[in-house]
Structure formats: structure tokens, C-alpha cells
Amino acid sequence: MQIQKIITTTLKTKPAETSLPFGKYFTDHMFVMTYTKDKGWFNPTIKPHEPLQLDPSAMVLHQGQAIFEGMKCYRAEGGRLLLFRPERNFARLNASGERMNIPPIDEAFALKALSELIKTDTAWVPSAPGTTLYIRPFIIATEEAIGVRVSSSYQFIIILSPVGAYYAEGLSPTKIYIEEEYVRAVRGGVGFAKAAGNYAASLKGQQKAAAKGYTQTMWLDAIERKYIEEVGTSNVFFKIAGEIITPALSGSILPGITRDSAIQLLRHKGLTVTERAISVDELYATHQNGTLEETFATGTAAAVSPIGEFMWGEKIFAVGNDGIGETTQWLYDTLTGIQYGRVKDEFGWVHEVK
Ligand SMILES: *Cc1c(COP(=O)(O)O)cnc(C)c1O
């Protein structure tokens, strides 16, 4: 398929790289491709970033049939533009789509389209330390009809947003509120998918944590309300008596690409990483007996984010010394080092846009 290009001549003024809030500014262009039952995916186009034309009856607006991805483009020294395991994102988009009855895209073609889009808007990839170009691919159901059934038409869109450094002044520990009332996802549901509605459903918990002065919510399993699942929109890891433990993927946990990368890097370093169920009671017990050494969350937005404190009901407890553990710091430095092309990529994870 040939990608049609409609290039705008009225370029926007770029925001200063020193003040880039997350996901607020968008580049000059976007990628759009349409699906209909008869034609499949067709008409791939790079065009100016502009509002969509949607009929008010478009299915996405009513039944929320929508999926997305989140990935980043990193500007390496010398100006090279790097993506981190991008094929994984498009594979996961299709896995999410399978669950939400959205027709699959050609993953290799999607990566090619993304590369073309980034090349069109190369000037928007920031270069200040820690900054990136955030990439948001998504698919929405566009059939004009009200009624709960599978849409017969879709749009696959990619938009780009320059974002600032997550930790502009170096890593700093976050405070996490353990949520016992609301749940994020349930086994058999859509928690493993990046399905739009999951995030609407999580806002209530997030708001509650924020009102108590906490950075994020830690979600527990929906059935027994005791096993740890995720932190906000990140996967979570605990270092307990030298061993790294992360909740096993159960169907209600999002299989993070950063999670998978962290497991591989930590094992490569010689650490033991165990994927298993861990309850909040067990976590508290390890704090009590002094074996809870480090806790961190992983995700594309922050890479690795240290956790310094938990609130669980009436109890407030710190992790380690509420500082940044050595494994957490090592993982952050190594992972971001690979992403920015500063550390040798022994895993074949980095994909250069050219
Ligand atoms: C996207 C996401 C993650 C992290 O996935 P990465 O591929 O590492 O960015 C974790 N949990 C949830 C709920 C997510 O949406």
C-alpha cells in the first residue's frame, strides 16, 4: 500500500523544550487509515493534524469500541531517532483489537507508516535531556449506528506529541495509595488490553489517591481483593530479600513492554526474578520483618519509577529508606541508556527510524 501524503505549509510554532507538559502539544501531521468490511484497511494517509469528522452516532462514542498504544521516539546523540521494541506495540495493539473485536492491522506496515510520519515531523522530536516524542496509535469504531454490536468500519490513527523529561531533576520516589474499594480490571474482562474504557474506569481511584496526597493508585485483584495487580498505568516490582518479584500476568494485568524488558535486564544482570501472585498482606509482612528492600513501577511514560511509601487503610509504610534503591537506579540508567542509544543494546531492542 502506498502512503498518500498531504503536507501542510502552515507549520505550528513549537513549544519550548523546557516546558513540555505530557500530551498537550501535537505535531503538524498525523497518520490516518480507514477500514470497511468490503475493502479492509485502505487509504493510508499522512495529513495535517486536525479534528476528525465523526457522525454523533459513531459507535466509538456510545459503546467505547476503541484501543490504543503508547510508545516513544528518542533522539540519540548525533541526531539518530530511536524507537524501543516498536513491533511489540503493534503486536499488542492487535492483541487488544482481538479482544475488542477490532480487525487487525498489518504490523510491519504500521511500523513503516509510523516511521514515515516521524520523518515528516522530525523537527518535533525534542533533544533536551529526558525529552521524547510520545506516540499514540489508536483505533476507533466509526460505523454510524446506535446499538450494541460489532462496528463494520474503523479508523486507525497515529498522533505525535513532544513531551518533557518525566524526572527533570533525577529520579524521585512516589507515594502510592492501595485501593480497596474500586478495581481496575477483572479476569475474563479486558484488563490485558489497552482498551479506552479501562482508563475511564480508573479515574475514580486515581482521584481518591490524589485527594489523599498520593501520586498513584495500587490496584488489587477484583475477586479476592488481596493480590497486587498494577500501580496506576504501570506494572510493579518488589525487591524482597534480594529476590525481585512481580505479579504474574493473570489476564487482568496489562503485559507491559517495559515490564518484559525489566525482567530480561534484571535476569541478565544475574538477579532472580519471579513472576507470581503477591498479596498486600505479604507485602506488609515484608515491610514489618525488614525484607522489603525496593519497589518500583515500570511503563513507557516514566520508564522506571521508584516507590517510597504506601498507604494501606490506616497504615502508612515506607519502602527501604524512602530513597531510591540501587537496583531501581541501575534499571532506570540501563533501560533509558539503551532507549537513548547511550548503552549497548545487547537484545536487539532498538529500532532506528530512517
Ligand atoms: C500501558 C500500560 C502499562 C505499561 O506498558 P508499557 O508497554 O510498559 O508502556 C501498564 N499498565 C497499564 C494499565 C497500561 O495501560
XYZ file of C-alpha atoms and ligand atoms in Angstrom:
369
model
C 0.000 0.000 0.000
C 1.278 3.436 -0.944
C 1.012 6.109 1.760
C -0.544 9.285 0.416
C 0.986 12.487 1.786
C -0.767 15.793 2.260
C 1.856 18.098 3.706
C 0.829 21.353 5.347
C 2.694 24.567 4.634
C 1.369 26.341 7.728
C 3.631 24.868 10.390
C 2.795 25.427 14.041
C 5.100 27.259 16.447
C 6.895 24.669 18.538
C 6.654 24.947 22.336
C 9.863 25.417 24.350
C 11.516 22.104 25.230
C 11.905 23.249 28.801
C 8.150 23.358 29.342
C 6.534 20.359 27.720
C 3.649 19.029 29.780
C 2.689 15.418 28.972
C 0.450 15.034 25.933
C -0.570 18.657 25.466
C 1.120 19.698 22.222
C 0.819 17.855 18.929
C 2.962 17.854 15.821
C 1.954 19.160 12.393
C 0.873 15.833 10.914
C -0.961 12.628 11.713
C -1.441 9.266 10.045
C -4.940 8.004 9.213
C -6.110 4.772 7.600
C -9.703 3.573 7.130
C -11.296 0.125 7.378
C -14.560 -1.069 5.917
C -15.864 -4.592 5.786
C -15.717 -4.618 1.982
C -12.334 -3.025 1.441
C -10.368 -3.993 4.546
C -7.769 -1.380 5.566
C -7.251 1.201 2.822
C -6.275 4.775 2.014
C -3.269 5.197 4.360
C -2.592 8.930 4.530
C -0.238 11.322 6.285
C -2.092 14.617 6.592
C -2.248 17.717 8.800
C -3.130 17.066 12.462
C -6.734 18.266 12.576
C -10.113 17.452 14.161
C -11.847 14.283 12.980
C -15.203 14.332 11.274
C -17.408 11.849 13.087
C -21.137 11.404 12.978
C -22.618 11.726 16.502
C -23.811 8.131 16.130
C -20.278 6.803 15.554
C -20.101 3.594 17.560
C -16.961 4.553 19.490
C -18.896 7.370 21.168
C -21.534 5.001 22.550
C -20.077 1.568 23.198
C -16.449 2.660 23.528
C -15.017 0.241 20.997
C -11.546 1.782 20.997
C -7.980 0.618 21.643
C -4.647 2.413 21.773
C -0.900 2.144 22.259
C 1.733 4.320 23.890
C 5.310 4.412 22.707
C 8.168 6.890 22.326
C 10.758 8.118 19.869
C 14.097 9.021 21.491
C 16.629 11.386 19.931
C 20.081 9.863 20.395
C 23.389 11.678 20.293
C 24.200 12.641 16.722
C 20.513 13.081 15.937
C 19.581 9.424 15.305
C 15.911 8.723 16.040
C 15.270 5.539 18.001
C 12.167 3.501 18.774
C 12.164 0.890 21.544
C 10.740 -2.547 20.604
C 8.054 -0.924 18.406
C 6.986 -4.230 16.858
C 5.805 -5.222 20.347
C 3.445 -2.245 20.478
C 1.788 -3.092 17.178
C 1.520 -6.762 18.166
C -0.156 -5.672 21.402
C -2.475 -3.319 19.512
C -3.665 -6.340 17.567
C -3.977 -8.399 20.755
C -6.141 -5.633 22.247
C -8.100 -5.499 18.987
C -8.726 -9.231 19.041
C -10.419 -8.880 22.436
C -12.413 -5.807 21.382
C -13.491 -7.233 18.002
C -11.418 -4.740 16.036
C -9.888 -6.037 12.769
C -6.086 -6.483 12.834
C -3.680 -4.124 11.125
C -0.561 -5.242 9.235
C 2.056 -4.737 11.957
C 5.007 -4.242 9.609
C 3.028 -1.726 7.575
C 2.018 0.154 10.736
C 5.687 0.466 11.710
C 6.502 1.739 8.233
C 3.664 4.287 8.444
C 4.897 5.421 11.871
C 8.441 5.825 10.540
C 7.159 7.914 7.612
C 5.127 10.084 9.981
C 8.104 10.647 12.301
C 10.271 11.540 9.317
C 7.632 14.041 8.201
C 7.689 15.670 11.658
C 11.359 15.047 12.567
C 11.812 18.635 13.721
C 9.316 17.885 16.511
C 11.453 15.204 18.185
C 12.899 17.185 21.108
C 16.555 16.928 22.054
C 16.803 18.311 25.622
C 17.855 15.597 28.122
C 14.995 13.227 29.011
C 12.568 14.625 26.434
C 10.889 12.363 23.865
C 8.292 12.313 21.140
C 5.323 10.419 22.572
C 3.484 8.302 20.005
C -0.198 7.475 20.309
C -1.536 4.945 17.781
C -5.252 4.146 18.231
C -8.231 2.564 16.503
C -11.838 3.685 16.840
C -15.160 2.217 15.653
C -16.770 4.635 13.207
C -19.924 2.915 11.941
C -22.862 5.297 12.145
C -25.384 3.318 14.170
C -26.643 3.026 17.720
C -26.881 -0.500 19.030
C -24.539 -2.919 20.742
C -22.822 -4.907 18.014
C -19.518 -5.037 16.188
C -18.815 -1.950 14.065
C -18.228 -2.515 10.361
C -15.866 0.453 9.931
C -12.838 1.837 11.777
C -10.104 4.424 11.669
C -6.511 3.716 12.625
C -4.805 6.965 13.586
C -1.340 7.888 14.862
C -0.707 11.235 16.540
C 2.575 12.546 17.969
C 3.273 14.734 20.991
C 6.621 16.113 22.192
C 6.885 15.500 25.945
C 9.219 16.759 28.662
C 11.507 14.756 30.910
C 9.490 12.721 33.422
C 12.129 13.187 36.087
C 13.703 16.516 35.202
C 15.659 16.616 38.480
C 16.585 12.948 38.676
C 14.527 10.034 39.989
C 12.350 10.755 42.982
C 10.227 8.316 44.985
C 6.437 8.300 44.584
C 3.749 7.687 47.194
C 1.171 5.022 46.400
C -2.340 4.565 47.769
C -3.560 0.953 47.941
C -7.126 0.930 46.610
C -9.534 -1.494 48.278
C -12.891 -0.155 47.095
C -12.601 0.226 43.310
C -10.993 -2.265 40.941
C -9.358 -1.661 37.569
C -9.923 -4.947 35.805
C -11.237 -8.448 36.280
C -10.063 -11.807 34.924
C -12.041 -12.615 31.803
C -12.527 -8.903 31.202
C -10.359 -6.519 29.212
C -7.593 -5.608 31.668
C -4.852 -7.108 29.481
C -5.965 -4.888 26.584
C -5.230 -1.199 26.156
C -8.947 -0.592 25.776
C -10.018 3.036 26.195
C -12.765 2.378 28.760
C -10.336 0.821 31.238
C -8.828 4.227 31.807
C -12.159 6.000 32.279
C -12.956 3.360 34.904
C -9.686 4.015 36.730
C -10.171 7.770 37.175
C -12.219 7.452 40.344
C -9.440 5.572 42.135
C -6.811 7.952 40.812
C -8.795 10.930 42.100
C -9.164 9.332 45.505
C -5.418 8.725 45.762
C -4.687 12.309 44.697
C -7.110 13.715 47.285
C -5.140 11.887 49.978
C -1.867 13.325 48.676
C -0.720 10.177 46.891
C 0.789 10.013 43.416
C -0.990 6.899 42.190
C -3.270 4.007 42.986
C -2.129 0.445 43.534
C -4.826 -1.878 42.197
C -5.728 -5.196 43.784
C -7.368 -8.179 42.098
C -11.121 -7.854 41.642
C -12.124 -11.225 43.101
C -10.278 -11.664 46.388
C -9.278 -8.012 46.690
C -5.904 -9.022 48.043
C -3.432 -9.770 45.255
C -1.442 -6.860 43.857
C -2.003 -6.149 40.165
C -0.610 -2.822 38.978
C 0.250 0.727 40.010
C -1.688 3.342 38.018
C -0.879 2.502 34.413
C 2.385 0.798 35.270
C 3.489 -2.688 36.235
C 5.001 -3.125 39.682
C 8.098 -4.897 41.063
C 9.274 -5.615 44.613
C 12.776 -6.489 45.757
C 12.352 -8.698 48.793
C 15.395 -10.241 50.489
C 17.396 -9.922 47.271
C 14.762 -11.511 45.027
C 12.717 -9.495 42.514
C 9.013 -10.325 42.496
C 6.380 -9.052 40.061
C 2.736 -10.137 39.776
C 2.297 -12.890 37.160
C 0.195 -11.932 34.124
C -3.250 -13.164 35.019
C -5.449 -11.708 32.278
C -6.348 -8.613 34.272
C -2.821 -7.189 34.173
C -1.549 -5.223 31.183
C 1.506 -7.014 29.744
C 3.894 -4.045 29.743
C 6.749 -3.975 27.276
C 8.807 -2.170 29.918
C 7.866 -4.971 32.361
C 9.156 -7.598 29.957
C 12.319 -5.584 29.293
C 12.921 -5.080 33.029
C 12.592 -8.827 33.679
C 15.097 -9.606 30.929
C 17.588 -6.943 32.046
C 17.435 -7.949 35.711
C 17.901 -11.636 34.862
C 20.768 -10.754 32.530
C 22.407 -8.969 35.469
C 22.142 -12.227 37.419
C 19.235 -11.352 39.699
C 16.409 -13.784 40.405
C 13.085 -12.521 39.046
C 9.931 -14.405 39.994
C 6.512 -13.839 38.423
C 3.909 -14.894 40.955
C 0.893 -13.705 42.881
C 1.801 -11.462 45.809
C -0.784 -10.262 48.279
C -0.847 -6.927 50.023
C -0.680 -8.793 53.376
C 2.556 -10.412 52.262
C 3.896 -7.039 51.158
C 3.109 -5.531 54.535
C 4.693 -8.500 56.320
C 7.940 -7.985 54.369
C 7.937 -4.363 55.452
C 7.401 -5.447 59.062
C 10.208 -8.006 59.022
C 12.598 -5.657 57.234
C 12.997 -7.627 53.982
C 11.193 -5.166 51.663
C 14.214 -3.543 50.047
C 12.896 -1.775 46.936
C 9.699 -1.183 44.992
C 9.370 0.310 41.543
C 6.860 0.673 38.745
C 7.577 0.274 35.021
C 5.931 1.786 31.945
C 6.736 3.718 28.801
C 5.912 7.132 30.307
C 8.464 7.145 33.159
C 10.496 4.006 32.273
C 11.210 3.102 35.915
C 9.607 4.896 38.819
C 10.725 4.298 42.430
C 8.030 3.897 45.089
C 8.887 5.268 48.525
C 5.699 4.922 50.550
C 2.392 3.050 50.667
C -0.895 3.864 52.341
C -2.990 0.771 53.084
C -6.146 1.558 55.035
C -4.925 3.244 58.226
C -1.366 2.041 57.758
C 1.358 4.093 56.126
C 4.624 2.338 55.456
C 7.876 3.254 53.743
C 9.924 1.124 51.374
C 13.607 0.829 52.202
C 14.555 4.312 53.419
C 12.043 6.030 51.161
C 15.027 6.584 48.892
C 15.980 5.092 45.551
C 17.211 1.534 45.736
C 20.360 0.524 43.909
C 18.557 -1.988 41.675
C 15.900 0.592 40.778
C 18.573 3.158 39.878
C 20.573 0.594 37.885
C 17.497 -0.489 35.950
C 16.492 3.101 35.208
C 20.003 4.004 33.998
C 20.363 0.860 31.906
C 16.918 0.941 30.315
C 16.918 4.654 29.492
C 20.560 4.273 28.390
C 19.515 1.669 25.812
C 16.497 3.739 24.743
C 18.631 6.830 24.071
C 21.409 4.810 22.434
C 23.948 5.519 25.222
C 24.173 1.928 26.466
C 24.941 -1.005 24.150
C 21.742 -2.781 23.075
C 22.549 -6.460 23.571
C 18.970 -7.530 22.993
C 18.207 -6.080 19.559
C 15.509 -3.838 21.060
C 16.357 -0.539 19.417
C 14.895 0.304 16.015
C 16.325 3.291 14.188
C 13.925 5.422 12.141
C 15.436 6.037 8.738
C 0.461 0.805 29.039
C 0.257 0.224 30.392
C 1.304 -0.337 31.147
C 2.751 -0.252 30.737
O 3.024 -0.828 29.499
P 4.359 -0.436 28.725
O 4.295 -1.254 27.491
O 5.481 -0.822 29.603
O 4.303 1.023 28.479
C 0.991 -0.934 32.358
N -0.275 -0.972 32.828
C -1.298 -0.411 32.145
C -2.662 -0.482 32.711
C -1.065 0.200 30.908
O -2.082 0.764 30.246
